[in-house]
C-alpha positions as MATLAB code, in Angstrom:
seq = 'XXXXXXXXXXXXXXXXXXXXXXXXXXXXXXXXXXXXXXXXXXXXXXXXXXXXXXXXXXXXXXXXXXXXXXXXXXXXXXXXXXXXXXXXXXXXXXXXXXXXXXXXXXXXXXXXXXXXXXXXXXXXXXXXXXXXXXXXXXXXXXXXXXXXXXXXXXXXXXXXXXXXXXXXXXXXXXXXXXXXXXX';
ca = [
      26.202  -39.266  -43.755;
      26.901  -35.562  -43.460;
      28.048  -33.344  -40.651;
      26.588  -29.884  -40.681;
      28.172  -27.056  -38.779;
      25.614  -25.327  -36.636;
      25.536  -21.668  -37.574;
      26.020  -19.082  -34.894;
      23.855  -16.009  -34.605;
      26.682  -13.993  -36.194;
      26.703  -16.201  -39.268;
      22.939  -16.084  -39.779;
      21.147  -13.314  -41.546;
      19.728  -10.699  -39.221;
      16.188  -11.421  -40.383;
      16.393  -15.041  -39.252;
      17.588  -14.492  -35.694;
      14.705  -14.817  -33.272;
      12.237  -15.188  -36.134;
       9.308  -15.998  -33.878;
       9.855  -12.842  -31.855;
      10.250  -10.768  -35.007;
       6.960  -12.068  -36.380;
       5.205  -11.419  -33.072;
       6.638   -7.916  -32.678;
       5.978   -6.984  -36.312;
       2.352   -8.094  -35.902;
       1.875   -6.095  -32.706;
       3.410   -2.963  -34.261;
       1.270   -3.321  -37.391;
      -1.969   -3.891  -35.507;
      -1.403   -1.732  -32.439;
       1.221    0.793  -33.553;
       3.846    1.900  -31.044;
       2.225    0.976  -27.768;
       2.881    2.358  -24.330;
       2.336    0.388  -21.138;
      -0.819    2.320  -20.288;
      -2.314    1.656  -23.748;
      -2.129   -2.111  -23.401;
      -3.694   -2.880  -20.059;
      -4.644   -1.249  -16.808;
      -3.144   -3.820  -14.427;
      -0.282   -6.249  -14.323;
       0.195   -9.199  -12.001;
       3.460   -9.618  -10.126;
       4.175  -13.008   -8.542;
       6.441  -12.853   -5.489;
       8.790  -15.450   -4.016;
       6.123  -16.619   -1.574;
       3.645  -17.170   -4.430;
       1.405  -14.190   -3.759;
      -0.040  -12.453   -6.830;
      -0.050   -8.671   -6.574;
      -1.828   -6.294   -8.943;
      -0.172   -3.055  -10.016;
      -0.640   -0.237  -12.483;
       1.917   -0.808  -15.271;
       2.642    2.911  -15.599;
       3.337    3.169  -11.870;
       5.781    0.249  -11.689;
       7.643    0.997  -14.920;
      10.280    2.641  -12.715;
      11.311   -0.910  -11.756;
      13.485   -1.957  -14.705;
      13.018   -5.766  -14.665;
       9.236   -5.355  -14.479;
       9.231   -2.834  -17.315;
      11.486   -5.014  -19.506;
       9.478   -8.178  -18.873;
       6.262   -6.327  -19.585;
       7.612   -4.732  -22.792;
       8.766   -8.124  -24.063;
       5.406   -9.805  -23.477;
       2.727   -7.104  -23.836;
       0.080   -9.587  -22.893;
      -1.818  -10.537  -19.794;
       0.983  -12.508  -18.152;
       2.256  -12.860  -14.638;
       5.616  -11.245  -13.972;
       7.752  -13.391  -11.650;
       9.733  -11.546   -8.994;
      10.987  -14.663   -7.267;
      13.700  -12.914   -5.276;
      11.265  -10.568   -3.533;
       8.791  -11.428   -0.761;
       5.210  -10.181   -1.027;
       5.411   -7.817    1.974;
       8.397   -6.049    0.410;
       6.884   -5.966   -3.085;
       3.653   -4.538   -1.661;
       5.671   -1.693   -0.116;
       7.431   -1.003   -3.413;
       4.156   -1.033   -5.351;
       2.557    1.377   -2.868;
       5.572    3.698   -3.208;
       5.378    3.515   -7.015;
       1.661    4.326   -6.966;
       2.178    7.193   -4.511;
       4.792    8.863   -6.714;
       3.404    8.009  -10.142;
       3.900   11.168  -12.183;
       5.272   13.061   -9.157;
       8.760   14.055   -8.109;
      10.360   11.666   -5.627;
      12.129   13.381   -2.716;
      15.907   13.445   -3.050;
      18.294   12.804   -0.172;
      21.098   15.311    0.137;
      24.439   13.567    0.616;
      26.300   13.375    2.868;
      23.646   13.154    5.552;
      23.872   16.167    7.849;
      21.082   15.221   10.243;
      20.409   12.141   12.325;
      16.606   12.246   12.140;
      14.793   11.024    9.056;
      12.191   13.796    9.143;
      15.023   16.370    8.962;
      16.609   14.636    5.967;
      13.412   13.810    4.040;
      10.831   16.578    4.000;
       7.981   14.428    2.692;
       5.826   13.199    5.611;
       4.411   10.262    3.602;
       7.932    8.980    2.848;
       9.000    9.332    6.481;
       5.996    7.222    7.578;
       6.648    4.765    4.741;
      10.237    4.249    5.931;
       9.259    3.852    9.587;
      10.003    0.135    9.925;
      12.557   -2.096   11.647;
      16.105   -2.096   10.308;
      15.812   -5.693    9.085;
      12.760   -4.774    6.977;
      14.609   -1.772    5.543;
      17.447   -4.119    4.614;
      15.034   -6.394    2.703;
      13.553   -3.336    1.002;
      16.927   -1.977   -0.129;
      17.909   -5.397   -1.512;
      14.694   -5.453   -3.548;
      15.282   -1.884   -4.766;
      18.752   -2.897   -5.900;
      17.358   -5.929   -7.756;
      14.676   -3.754   -9.374;
      17.202   -1.006  -10.233;
      14.932    1.517   -8.514;
      17.594    4.035   -7.488;
      15.391    6.855   -6.044;
      13.752    4.531   -3.498;
      17.065    2.790   -2.862;
      18.613    6.161   -1.907;
      15.758    6.955    0.476;
      15.950    3.536    2.132;
      19.749    3.830    2.359;
      19.382    7.133    4.194;
      16.845    5.583    6.590;
      19.217    2.672    7.279;
      22.171    4.981    7.852;
      20.188    7.147   10.274;
      18.923    4.102   12.218;
      22.474    2.764   12.559;
      23.879    5.954   14.106;
      25.111    5.331   17.631;
      24.632    1.553   17.549;
      27.308   -0.945   18.418;
      28.497   -3.618   15.994;
      26.635   -6.256   17.993;
      23.380   -4.282   17.830;
      23.722   -3.838   14.069;
      24.429   -7.556   13.613;
      21.303   -8.356   15.611;
      19.177   -5.843   13.662;
      20.312   -7.250   10.313;
      20.184  -10.850   11.518;
      23.896  -11.299   10.792;
      26.198  -13.796   12.367;
      29.966  -13.925   12.189;
      29.603  -16.427    9.349;
      28.216  -13.691    7.046;
      31.170  -11.407    7.668;
];
C-alpha cells in the first residue's frame, strides 16, 4: 500500500489549477468574447441578511466591489448574497448607485468647515438622501465599508460628523445604540 503526497497548488502545473473554472471561463470567452456587465444581463438579484431579494442594474452597482467581483466570477443569473447588510440599507445603496450611474458623485471637502450638511454637500438629492437618524447613518456607513464604496462612505461620514456636533457622549451613545460594554 502506497502513500501519495498531495500536491500543493505550487507544485501543480498552472493549467491544472482550478481546471473547472478555466474550462468555464475559456468557454465564455470563446462564445461571448470579453463581456462587460451590461452585455450579460440587465438585472441582478441581491439577497440581503433578512432574506429580501432586491433587483439592481449591474452597471449601477459595479461600484460596490464585492458585488462586482461576485458577478464577474459567475456571469450567470445567480443571486448575490449580501448577508451582512439589511434590506433597508441595501435599498438605499442601490438607489444611490442608480442615481449616480455614469454621473460624478459629490465630493466632501475635508476637513469639514461647516456644520450644516447642505453647506458641505451642494447636491440637494444627496442631502435629502442622507436625512436620516444617526443610527441609520451608522448602518449605512458600515455597509459602505463592507462594499468598499468609498465615495458614499465619505458622504455618510460627513453626515455623521455633522449630526454629532454639539452632542454629549451620552447622546451619541444613545443615537448609536451603544452601551459601555461596546467601548
